[in-house]
């Protein structure tokens, strides 16, 4: 067993850390969040570094980056904020899925537009009545020969309102029974007639933003179908583990940065004539948190290793997502206690971390759903 990073991986991490320091330090991420900004320098900077092509195989026009390398970037971006990490991760998964299952024309689109960072992808799976129970989706795409006619409503489509974005939309093309059949994946241009996008007001995650998408008699050409009609459930599952593992990187970076910030504060801030970090109650809580972060990191790196070996990692991916997301919530909660009144001020980065962290155990599959998966892998039946 070897825990060391290669020289290239160390260099990649150093580059990503410098990128965050130069382009999106946490204070700037907080400002962007408050202004609901679309920071071009962030997206262009990531594209210039070649990160959007990193996960694709070299023979496909990419750079053959491993899951661990994607985690390393996500961790560093997560130090700025999880939302910043999602500005990167959010494009990778639908890009990889489209490339794997798509037609030749769709592959050219991914290679020329998405890998170069000129164009983004967002995912619309959830609906107002279906979140965890994703396969119960109802948005209907009626087969009209050379096109589909789409009607329905999507919810929580993150990044779907940004310019130059295509929405990877899961729709029902077949009967609702069996539940996981009859689902298809369409690439939808949000500027198509009949589509309306409404931004959902949220506590945080304002850079990418999340949206409701309304479809009224929307014509989507047949060539926009990704993978086989009615079989998109397996298309969606094909990158689910990778998604869980990379987003865990974002949580880890955010949790570590939160701890680093409270640690520094605890060494500077004095009470009763000594730094507050020397009070054992706070010192032990921070020691526990570092232990928790390291545990989550090891879970994520193990899952990344399994993925790189082509081995199954459903259970390990869920463990990583569960522990990583809960650790970020715990870190932000402790950060508020350590920074106390200073943290509660909305001028503080800690208050931003607190707002942002709370949704970690919800988006990307809730903690309960991760625990269900882990329990199932142990032979326990859950509902
Ligand atoms: C910020 C944000 C960004 C998102 N981005 C996207 C996106 O880009 N694209 C997209 O398609 N979706 C996105 N989502 C949707 C996200 O995937 C869902 O919110 C999530 O899956 C939970 O669904 P829900 O909110 O409908 O909660 P529900 O599914 O209604 O769950 C409510 C509660 O019941 C629990 N529960 C449900 N079923 C079970 C069960 N079987 N066992 C135990 N407990 C259960 C849940 O854990 C939760 O606590 C996003 C959500 C948020 C908040």
XYZ file of C-alpha atoms and ligand atoms in Angstrom:
436
model
C 0.000 0.000 0.000
C 1.424 3.377 -1.027
C -0.037 6.610 0.364
C 2.353 8.918 -1.504
C 1.275 11.128 -4.396
C 3.380 11.042 -7.566
C 5.463 14.114 -8.479
C 2.875 14.968 -11.172
C 0.043 14.755 -8.655
C 1.938 16.942 -6.183
C 2.447 19.460 -9.000
C -1.223 19.348 -9.977
C -2.221 20.008 -6.366
C 0.249 22.890 -6.068
C -1.073 24.413 -9.316
C -4.664 24.127 -8.095
C -3.758 25.679 -4.736
C -2.070 28.597 -6.480
C -5.084 28.982 -8.791
C -7.382 29.342 -5.772
C -5.025 31.850 -4.149
C -4.839 33.951 -7.340
C -8.342 33.668 -8.785
C -10.857 32.617 -6.152
C -9.713 32.913 -2.523
C -12.576 32.262 -0.058
C -13.252 35.986 0.483
C -13.784 36.440 -3.282
C -15.915 33.285 -3.476
C -18.085 34.766 -0.729
C -18.455 38.035 -2.667
C -19.371 36.188 -5.849
C -21.923 34.184 -3.894
C -23.464 37.346 -2.461
C -23.548 39.044 -5.867
C -24.805 35.911 -7.698
C -21.865 36.591 -10.013
C -20.852 34.551 -13.062
C -17.059 34.893 -12.768
C -15.623 34.502 -16.259
C -12.064 34.478 -14.901
C -12.897 31.350 -12.917
C -14.325 29.367 -15.835
C -11.717 30.635 -18.319
C -8.886 29.983 -15.871
C -9.939 26.370 -15.344
C -10.221 25.899 -19.109
C -6.754 27.398 -19.692
C -5.283 24.907 -17.244
C -6.818 22.113 -19.339
C -8.866 20.776 -16.443
C -12.062 20.190 -18.440
C -10.329 17.648 -20.681
C -8.390 16.008 -17.843
C -10.748 13.054 -17.128
C -11.139 11.973 -20.761
C -8.914 9.242 -22.174
C -5.948 10.410 -24.264
C -7.242 8.594 -27.376
C -10.495 10.564 -26.971
C -8.700 13.914 -26.956
C -8.336 14.165 -23.175
C -5.453 13.856 -20.739
C -6.236 10.530 -19.072
C -6.498 11.972 -15.552
C -7.326 9.475 -12.806
C -10.186 9.808 -10.281
C -7.580 10.692 -7.624
C -6.330 13.598 -9.742
C -9.890 14.888 -10.082
C -10.283 14.666 -6.298
C -7.068 16.634 -5.811
C -8.397 19.494 -7.963
C -11.825 19.327 -6.287
C -10.188 19.459 -2.856
C -8.229 22.585 -3.703
C -11.227 24.309 -5.314
C -13.334 23.264 -2.310
C -10.958 25.263 -0.110
C -12.422 28.353 -1.777
C -15.959 27.007 -1.448
C -17.887 23.909 -2.408
C -19.794 25.952 -4.989
C -16.480 26.793 -6.676
C -15.606 23.085 -6.737
C -18.999 22.407 -8.351
C -18.231 24.957 -11.089
C -15.672 22.358 -12.154
C -17.216 19.020 -11.131
C -20.700 19.895 -12.399
C -19.540 19.824 -16.028
C -17.371 16.706 -15.851
C -19.998 14.093 -15.076
C -22.551 14.948 -17.803
C -19.605 15.449 -20.193
C -18.194 11.987 -19.482
C -21.666 10.423 -19.648
C -22.456 12.059 -22.999
C -19.089 11.079 -24.408
C -19.454 7.473 -23.304
C -23.007 6.943 -24.565
C -23.353 9.607 -27.231
C -23.342 9.593 -31.029
C -20.282 10.597 -33.041
C -21.690 14.130 -33.442
C -22.220 14.402 -29.674
C -18.653 13.219 -29.072
C -17.357 15.913 -31.414
C -19.427 18.470 -29.472
C -17.926 17.292 -26.157
C -14.398 17.274 -27.573
C -14.569 20.668 -29.256
C -16.858 22.590 -26.917
C -16.917 21.020 -23.454
C -13.335 19.776 -23.094
C -12.135 23.227 -24.142
C -14.378 24.966 -21.586
C -16.265 26.935 -24.284
C -19.538 25.299 -23.360
C -20.975 23.908 -20.128
C -23.399 21.121 -19.246
C -25.981 20.992 -16.450
C -28.123 18.066 -15.312
C -31.913 18.065 -14.931
C -32.989 14.865 -13.245
C -34.929 16.007 -10.164
C -38.494 17.304 -10.357
C -40.690 19.098 -7.838
C -42.158 15.746 -6.708
C -39.144 13.498 -7.234
C -35.715 13.933 -5.644
C -34.337 10.853 -3.878
C -36.856 8.754 -5.779
C -35.369 9.955 -9.075
C -36.746 7.144 -11.244
C -40.283 8.335 -10.487
C -39.685 11.313 -12.804
C -42.636 12.382 -14.922
C -41.423 14.921 -17.501
C -42.799 13.436 -20.702
C -41.041 13.243 -24.083
C -43.449 12.032 -26.724
C -41.851 10.317 -29.722
C -42.965 12.260 -32.829
C -40.821 10.530 -35.438
C -37.927 12.911 -36.085
C -38.289 14.738 -32.756
C -39.552 14.497 -29.179
C -42.212 16.802 -27.790
C -41.290 17.534 -24.177
C -43.704 18.671 -21.460
C -43.121 18.850 -17.726
C -41.049 20.525 -15.042
C -37.590 19.996 -13.624
C -36.255 21.272 -10.305
C -32.818 22.044 -8.860
C -31.039 22.187 -12.201
C -27.691 23.555 -11.017
C -25.908 25.824 -13.466
C -28.745 25.458 -15.993
C -29.236 29.224 -16.125
C -25.637 30.110 -17.043
C -24.736 31.273 -20.557
C -23.443 28.707 -23.084
C -24.955 25.760 -21.254
C -26.750 22.652 -22.515
C -29.055 20.835 -20.126
C -28.725 17.039 -19.962
C -32.381 16.272 -19.262
C -33.792 12.957 -18.074
C -37.275 12.401 -19.459
C -39.892 9.687 -19.617
C -40.264 8.191 -23.088
C -41.861 4.925 -22.009
C -44.399 3.643 -19.476
C -43.905 4.323 -15.741
C -43.713 0.587 -15.028
C -41.169 -0.920 -14.681
C -40.068 2.208 -12.891
C -36.414 2.252 -14.012
C -37.320 1.592 -17.650
C -38.849 4.117 -20.013
C -36.350 6.881 -19.094
C -34.224 8.620 -21.743
C -31.534 11.285 -21.748
C -31.837 14.295 -24.062
C -29.438 17.178 -24.630
C -31.604 20.291 -24.508
C -30.710 23.823 -25.548
C -32.328 26.035 -22.882
C -32.968 28.722 -25.521
C -35.428 26.430 -27.343
C -38.937 27.826 -27.678
C -41.223 26.625 -24.867
C -38.534 26.495 -22.152
C -38.653 28.809 -19.172
C -35.954 28.887 -16.491
C -36.579 30.325 -13.045
C -33.834 30.754 -10.500
C -34.648 29.123 -7.148
C -33.855 31.368 -4.170
C -31.508 29.440 -1.866
C -29.397 29.920 1.271
C -26.140 29.525 -0.696
C -24.573 27.994 -3.834
C -25.338 31.229 -5.679
C -22.458 31.193 -8.172
C -23.725 28.290 -10.235
C -27.269 28.888 -9.065
C -30.009 26.317 -9.177
C -33.171 26.496 -11.259
C -36.615 25.249 -12.073
C -36.954 24.414 -15.773
C -40.413 24.433 -17.362
C -41.066 22.610 -20.654
C -44.176 23.434 -22.695
C -44.420 21.648 -26.074
C -40.646 21.806 -26.519
C -39.343 20.269 -29.743
C -36.099 18.342 -29.228
C -34.530 16.743 -32.333
C -34.086 12.954 -32.237
C -30.330 13.337 -32.710
C -30.186 14.889 -29.214
C -30.952 11.514 -27.615
C -27.929 10.234 -25.648
C -27.651 6.448 -25.468
C -30.508 4.043 -26.076
C -34.089 5.290 -25.794
C -35.813 4.088 -22.601
C -32.525 2.924 -21.053
C -31.140 6.090 -19.507
C -31.241 4.695 -15.976
C -28.125 2.652 -16.745
C -26.666 5.684 -18.567
C -27.123 7.775 -15.407
C -25.720 5.039 -13.117
C -22.616 4.639 -15.280
C -20.873 7.640 -13.690
C -22.660 7.855 -10.343
C -19.787 6.425 -8.301
C -17.259 8.745 -9.929
C -19.541 11.682 -9.183
C -19.826 10.764 -5.502
C -16.077 10.368 -5.208
C -15.180 13.666 -6.876
C -17.753 15.715 -4.984
C -16.344 14.235 -1.790
C -13.107 15.957 -2.774
C -14.981 19.276 -2.769
C -16.380 18.604 0.709
C -12.970 17.589 2.023
C -11.300 20.750 0.777
C -14.073 22.912 2.208
C -13.911 21.091 5.566
C -10.120 21.362 5.729
C -10.173 25.072 4.895
C -12.865 25.608 7.538
C -10.680 23.864 10.116
C -7.578 25.815 9.050
C -9.506 29.078 9.403
C -10.829 28.273 12.893
C -7.417 27.005 13.957
C -5.782 30.275 13.006
C -8.513 32.228 14.754
C -8.126 30.074 17.885
C -4.403 30.840 18.016
C -4.908 34.616 17.659
C -8.016 35.206 19.731
C -7.360 35.652 23.456
C -9.702 34.996 26.378
C -8.785 34.888 30.053
C -5.211 35.837 29.081
C -4.559 32.912 26.704
C -5.340 31.877 23.129
C -8.737 30.193 23.006
C -7.164 27.248 21.134
C -5.387 26.267 24.360
C -8.709 25.566 26.079
C -8.847 21.810 26.035
C -12.532 21.695 25.105
C -11.827 23.555 21.837
C -8.437 21.890 21.179
C -9.952 18.409 21.471
C -12.909 19.318 19.280
C -10.497 20.525 16.568
C -8.340 17.407 17.003
C -11.462 15.266 16.537
C -12.380 17.251 13.431
C -8.937 16.773 11.842
C -9.266 13.053 12.550
C -12.688 13.044 10.918
C -11.395 14.902 7.842
C -8.494 12.487 7.475
C -10.905 9.525 7.758
C -13.131 10.995 5.051
C -10.085 11.653 2.857
C -8.925 8.040 3.191
C -12.426 6.816 2.281
C -12.426 9.036 -0.811
C -8.925 8.031 -1.904
C -9.801 4.338 -1.437
C -12.916 4.720 -3.591
C -10.848 6.591 -6.218
C -8.313 3.774 -6.231
C -11.071 1.172 -6.734
C -12.516 3.210 -9.612
C -9.091 3.497 -11.245
C -8.738 -0.307 -11.025
C -12.149 -0.725 -12.663
C -13.441 -2.421 -9.501
C -16.944 -1.910 -8.091
C -17.163 0.773 -5.439
C -20.864 1.415 -4.841
C -20.518 0.928 -1.107
C -17.167 2.710 -0.820
C -18.398 5.657 -2.928
C -21.451 6.059 -0.696
C -19.274 5.862 2.430
C -17.007 8.589 1.059
C -19.914 10.885 0.091
C -21.648 10.293 3.434
C -18.573 10.953 5.555
C -17.247 13.821 3.439
C -20.525 15.739 3.395
C -21.250 15.208 7.085
C -17.703 16.245 7.942
C -18.161 19.555 6.125
C -21.367 20.207 8.070
C -19.587 19.312 11.347
C -16.623 21.529 10.462
C -18.786 24.566 9.753
C -20.798 23.979 12.933
C -17.621 23.816 15.038
C -16.164 26.801 13.185
C -19.125 28.881 14.291
C -18.593 27.817 17.906
C -14.853 28.573 17.831
C -15.241 31.927 16.057
C -18.386 32.627 18.114
C -19.690 36.194 17.613
C -17.149 36.911 14.848
C -18.403 33.859 12.952
C -22.025 34.848 13.306
C -21.375 38.159 11.535
C -22.312 37.773 7.881
C -19.056 39.595 7.070
C -17.118 36.486 8.105
C -16.055 33.703 5.744
C -17.160 31.301 8.485
C -20.775 32.436 8.129
C -20.472 31.712 4.383
C -19.113 28.234 5.108
C -21.980 27.643 7.521
C -24.645 28.682 4.984
C -23.064 26.656 2.240
C -22.268 23.477 4.174
C -25.793 22.716 5.280
C -26.887 21.399 1.871
C -23.914 19.010 1.570
C -25.909 16.148 3.085
C -28.829 16.804 0.693
C -27.576 17.468 -2.845
C -25.862 14.677 -4.764
C -27.918 12.092 -2.821
C -28.933 12.624 0.787
C -27.164 11.034 3.758
C -30.158 8.755 4.256
C -29.904 7.500 0.676
C -26.145 6.873 1.089
C -26.829 4.941 4.313
C -29.520 2.917 2.508
C -26.945 1.934 -0.136
C -24.349 0.973 2.470
C -26.929 -1.012 4.466
C -28.035 -2.819 1.284
C -24.415 -3.771 0.587
C -24.420 -5.350 4.072
C -27.442 -7.455 3.185
C -29.943 -5.261 5.008
C -33.176 -4.357 3.271
C -34.137 -0.692 3.608
C -37.007 1.427 2.362
C -28.262 22.912 -3.960
C -28.868 21.754 -4.695
C -28.386 21.424 -5.948
C -28.955 20.373 -6.669
N -28.549 20.134 -7.954
C -29.228 19.250 -8.724
C -28.957 19.120 -10.112
O -28.081 19.805 -10.659
N -29.694 18.280 -10.850
C -30.690 17.514 -10.298
O -31.311 16.739 -11.023
N -30.968 17.601 -8.977
C -30.273 18.455 -8.187
N -30.586 18.597 -6.849
C -31.653 17.791 -6.283
C -31.137 16.775 -5.270
O -30.608 15.677 -5.953
C -32.304 16.412 -4.363
O -32.590 17.554 -3.564
C -31.978 15.249 -3.456
O -31.843 14.077 -4.198
C -33.081 15.057 -2.409
O -34.344 15.106 -2.995
P -35.489 16.035 -2.351
O -34.903 17.348 -2.025
O -36.646 15.971 -3.257
O -35.840 15.326 -0.985
P -36.750 14.031 -0.805
O -36.336 12.965 -1.751
O -38.176 14.443 -0.817
O -36.352 13.598 0.669
C -36.834 14.267 1.820
C -36.248 13.550 3.042
O -36.673 12.158 3.046
C -35.535 11.322 3.081
N -35.791 10.116 2.303
C -36.320 10.031 1.044
N -36.351 8.741 0.658
C -35.827 8.000 1.667
C -35.577 6.626 1.875
N -35.868 5.707 0.943
N -35.024 6.237 3.052
C -34.704 7.154 4.014
N -34.927 8.478 3.881
C -35.466 8.896 2.724
C -34.412 12.146 2.455
O -33.128 11.671 2.844
C -34.718 13.526 3.028
O -34.230 13.628 4.331
C -30.008 19.620 -6.099
C -30.461 19.932 -4.822
C -29.936 20.984 -4.133
C -30.494 21.326 -2.790
